[in-house]
Tab-separated table of C-alpha atoms in Angstrom:
chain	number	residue	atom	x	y	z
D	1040	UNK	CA	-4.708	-5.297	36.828
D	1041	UNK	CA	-3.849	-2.077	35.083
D	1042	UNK	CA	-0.263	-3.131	34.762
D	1043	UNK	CA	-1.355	-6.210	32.593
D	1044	UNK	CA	-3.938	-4.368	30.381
D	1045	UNK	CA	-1.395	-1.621	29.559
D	1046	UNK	CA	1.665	-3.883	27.964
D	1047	UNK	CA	-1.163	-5.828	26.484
D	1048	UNK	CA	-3.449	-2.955	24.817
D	1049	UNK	CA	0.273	-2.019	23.473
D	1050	UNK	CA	0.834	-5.164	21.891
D	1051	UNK	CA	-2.358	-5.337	19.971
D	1052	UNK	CA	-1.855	-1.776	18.735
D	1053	UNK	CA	1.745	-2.367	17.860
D	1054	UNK	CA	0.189	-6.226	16.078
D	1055	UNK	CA	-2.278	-3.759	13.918
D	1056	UNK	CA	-0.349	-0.739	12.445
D	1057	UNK	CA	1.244	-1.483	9.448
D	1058	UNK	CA	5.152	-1.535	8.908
D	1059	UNK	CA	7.750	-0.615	6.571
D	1060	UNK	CA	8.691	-3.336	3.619
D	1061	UNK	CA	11.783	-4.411	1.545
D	1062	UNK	CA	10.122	-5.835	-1.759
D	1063	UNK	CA	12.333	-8.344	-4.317
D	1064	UNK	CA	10.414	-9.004	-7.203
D	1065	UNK	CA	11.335	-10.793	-10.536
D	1066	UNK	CA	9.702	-11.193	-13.920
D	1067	UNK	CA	9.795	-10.269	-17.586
D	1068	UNK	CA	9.803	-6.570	-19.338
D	1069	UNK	CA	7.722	-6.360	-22.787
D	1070	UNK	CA	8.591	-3.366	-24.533
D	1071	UNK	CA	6.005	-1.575	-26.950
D	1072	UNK	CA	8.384	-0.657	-29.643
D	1073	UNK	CA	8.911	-3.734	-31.668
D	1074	UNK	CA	12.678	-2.922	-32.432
D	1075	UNK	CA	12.952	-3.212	-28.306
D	1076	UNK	CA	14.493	-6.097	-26.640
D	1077	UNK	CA	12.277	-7.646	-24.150
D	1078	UNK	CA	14.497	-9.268	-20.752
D	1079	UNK	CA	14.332	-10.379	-17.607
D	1080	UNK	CA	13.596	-7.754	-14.487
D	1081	UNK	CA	14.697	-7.422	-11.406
D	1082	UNK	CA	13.310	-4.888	-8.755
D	1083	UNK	CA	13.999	-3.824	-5.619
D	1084	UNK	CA	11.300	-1.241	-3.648
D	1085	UNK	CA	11.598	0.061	-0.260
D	1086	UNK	CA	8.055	0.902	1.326
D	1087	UNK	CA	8.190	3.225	4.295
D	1088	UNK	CA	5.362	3.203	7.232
D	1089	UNK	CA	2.252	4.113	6.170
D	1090	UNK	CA	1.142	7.965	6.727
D	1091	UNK	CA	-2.733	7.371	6.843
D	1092	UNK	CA	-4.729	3.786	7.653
D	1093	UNK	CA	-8.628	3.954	7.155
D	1094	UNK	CA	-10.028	0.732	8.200
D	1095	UNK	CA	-9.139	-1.286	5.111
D	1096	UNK	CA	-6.758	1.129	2.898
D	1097	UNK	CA	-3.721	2.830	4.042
D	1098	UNK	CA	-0.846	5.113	1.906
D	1099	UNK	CA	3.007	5.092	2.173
D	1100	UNK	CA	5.138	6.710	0.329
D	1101	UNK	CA	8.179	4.576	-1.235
D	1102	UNK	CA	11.483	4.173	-3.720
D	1103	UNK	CA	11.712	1.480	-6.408
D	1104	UNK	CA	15.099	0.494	-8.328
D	1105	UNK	CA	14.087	-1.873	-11.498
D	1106	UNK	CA	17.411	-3.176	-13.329
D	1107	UNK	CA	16.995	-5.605	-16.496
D	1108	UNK	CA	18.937	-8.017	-18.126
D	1109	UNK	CA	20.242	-5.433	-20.903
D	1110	UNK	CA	20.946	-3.091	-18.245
D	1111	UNK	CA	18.341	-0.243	-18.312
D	1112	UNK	CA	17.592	1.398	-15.612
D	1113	UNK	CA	14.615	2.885	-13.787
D	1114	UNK	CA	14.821	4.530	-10.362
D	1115	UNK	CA	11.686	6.665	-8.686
D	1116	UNK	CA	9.671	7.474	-5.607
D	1117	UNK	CA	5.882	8.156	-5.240
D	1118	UNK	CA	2.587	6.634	-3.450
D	1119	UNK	CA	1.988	3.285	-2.871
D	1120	UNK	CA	-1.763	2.384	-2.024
D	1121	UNK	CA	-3.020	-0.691	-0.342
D	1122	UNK	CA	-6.666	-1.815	0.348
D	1123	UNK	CA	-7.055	-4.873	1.971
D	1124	UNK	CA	-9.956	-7.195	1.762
D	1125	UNK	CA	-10.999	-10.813	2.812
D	1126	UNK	CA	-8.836	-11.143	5.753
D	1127	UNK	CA	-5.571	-11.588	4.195
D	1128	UNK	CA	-5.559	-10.355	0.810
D	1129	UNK	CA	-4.686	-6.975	-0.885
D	1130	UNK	CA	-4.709	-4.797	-4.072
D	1131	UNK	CA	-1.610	-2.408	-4.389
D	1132	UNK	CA	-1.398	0.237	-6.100
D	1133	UNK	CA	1.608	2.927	-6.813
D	1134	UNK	CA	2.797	5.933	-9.362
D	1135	UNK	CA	6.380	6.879	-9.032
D	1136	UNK	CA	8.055	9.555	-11.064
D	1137	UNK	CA	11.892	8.754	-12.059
D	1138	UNK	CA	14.905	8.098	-14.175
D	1139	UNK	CA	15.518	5.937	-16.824
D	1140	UNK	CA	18.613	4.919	-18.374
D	1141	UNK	CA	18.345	2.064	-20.847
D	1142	UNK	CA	21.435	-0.364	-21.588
D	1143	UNK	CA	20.668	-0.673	-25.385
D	1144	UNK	CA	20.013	2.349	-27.357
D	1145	UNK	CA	16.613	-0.118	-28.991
D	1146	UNK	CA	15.057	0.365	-25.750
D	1147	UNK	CA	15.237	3.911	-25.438
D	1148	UNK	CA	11.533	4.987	-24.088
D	1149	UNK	CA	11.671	8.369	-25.339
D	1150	UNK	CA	13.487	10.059	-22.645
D	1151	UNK	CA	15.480	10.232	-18.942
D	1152	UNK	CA	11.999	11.023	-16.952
D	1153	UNK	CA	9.685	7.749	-16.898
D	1154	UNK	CA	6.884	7.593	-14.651
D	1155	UNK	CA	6.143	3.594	-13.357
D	1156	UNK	CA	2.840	2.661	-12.578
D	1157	UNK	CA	1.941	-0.522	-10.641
D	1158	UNK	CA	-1.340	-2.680	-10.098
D	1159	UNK	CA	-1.050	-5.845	-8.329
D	1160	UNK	CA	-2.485	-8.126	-6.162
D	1161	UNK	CA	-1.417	-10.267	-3.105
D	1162	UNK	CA	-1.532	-12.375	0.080
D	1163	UNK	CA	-0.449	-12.144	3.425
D	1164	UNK	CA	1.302	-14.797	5.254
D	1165	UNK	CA	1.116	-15.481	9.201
D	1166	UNK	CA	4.364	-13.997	9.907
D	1167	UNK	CA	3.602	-10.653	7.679
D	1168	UNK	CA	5.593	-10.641	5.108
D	1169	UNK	CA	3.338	-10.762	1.678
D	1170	UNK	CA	3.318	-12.522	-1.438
D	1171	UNK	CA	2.333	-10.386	-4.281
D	1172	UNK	CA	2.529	-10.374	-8.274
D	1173	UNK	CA	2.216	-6.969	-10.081
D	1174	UNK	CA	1.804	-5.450	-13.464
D	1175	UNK	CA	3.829	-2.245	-13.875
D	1176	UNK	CA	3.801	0.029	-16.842
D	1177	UNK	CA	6.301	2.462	-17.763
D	1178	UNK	CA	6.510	5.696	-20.239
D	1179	UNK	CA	7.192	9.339	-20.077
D	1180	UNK	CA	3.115	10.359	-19.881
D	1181	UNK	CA	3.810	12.160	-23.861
D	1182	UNK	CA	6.152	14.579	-22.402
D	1183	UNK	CA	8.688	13.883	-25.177
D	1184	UNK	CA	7.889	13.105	-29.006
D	1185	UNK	CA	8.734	9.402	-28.533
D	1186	UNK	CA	6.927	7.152	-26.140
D	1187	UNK	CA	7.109	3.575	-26.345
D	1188	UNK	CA	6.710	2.479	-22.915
D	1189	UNK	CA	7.431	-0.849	-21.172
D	1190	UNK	CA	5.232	-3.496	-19.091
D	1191	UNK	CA	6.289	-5.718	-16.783
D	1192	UNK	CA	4.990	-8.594	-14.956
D	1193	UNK	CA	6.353	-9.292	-11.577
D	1194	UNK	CA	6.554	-11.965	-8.642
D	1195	UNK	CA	7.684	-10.223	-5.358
D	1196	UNK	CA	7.955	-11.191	-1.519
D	1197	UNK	CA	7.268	-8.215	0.743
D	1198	UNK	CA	10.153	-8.274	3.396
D	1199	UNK	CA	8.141	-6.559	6.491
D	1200	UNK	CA	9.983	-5.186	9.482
């Protein structure tokens, strides 16, 4: 008997913690400054285990690459936040300090260090992996004399293994 509980009470622990994420995500940039060229984004965001899970929220920390269509740049890592509520949805949250290098000197946001912010809101599907669309905002937090910033809107699927 104890030799079928054990492998079981395994499995249900290993079914419950949360793992790490590969997270594609396309959309549109809109930048403040109306000289700016607005494009298409594409992002890329790794999100590593989390290091604390209360009942419904849980923190990770992660990387995110965003490339555009006119070739800027951003690359950073901070906290990612998730709560969880009515069985399979969530609310994400992250801040993530970086780089920026933009492709066109008209969407210059003021300097190299950019901090992205991120809201979104998503679902859960049966095998895991998550749906999700986002809102991200980028600027430099008036550490330089210019700061435009940029928002984005994003659709992304949550690769989980």
């Amino acid at each position: 008997m104890k030799k079928t509980i054990a492998p079981l009470a395994l499995m249900l622990v290993a079914q419950t913690a949360q793992a790490q994420s590969i997270v594609f995500g396309a959309g549109y940039a809109d930048f403040s400054h109306s000289a700016a060229s607005d494009e298409a984004v594409f992002s890329l965001e790794y999100q590593h285990r989390p290091f604390h899970e209360a009942t419904r929220f849980s923190a990770a920390w992660g990387t995110a690459l965003t490339v555009d269509t006119a070739g800027d740049v951003h690359a950073g890592f901070g906290l990612i936040g998730f709560y969880t509520f009515a069985d399979r949805w969530f609310v994400e949250g992250s801040v993530m300090p970086g780089y920026y290098s933009e492709g066109k000197d008209r969407n210059d946001l003021g300097g190299e260090f950019q901090i992205r912010s991120l809201l979104g809101i998503g679902y859960t599907l049966i095998n895991g992996d998550k749906l999700s669309f986002a809102i991200t905002h980028k600027s430099n937090a008036s550490t330089q004399h210019d700061n435009p910033g940029v928002n984005e809107a994003l659709l992304r699927y949550h690769f989980t293994y």
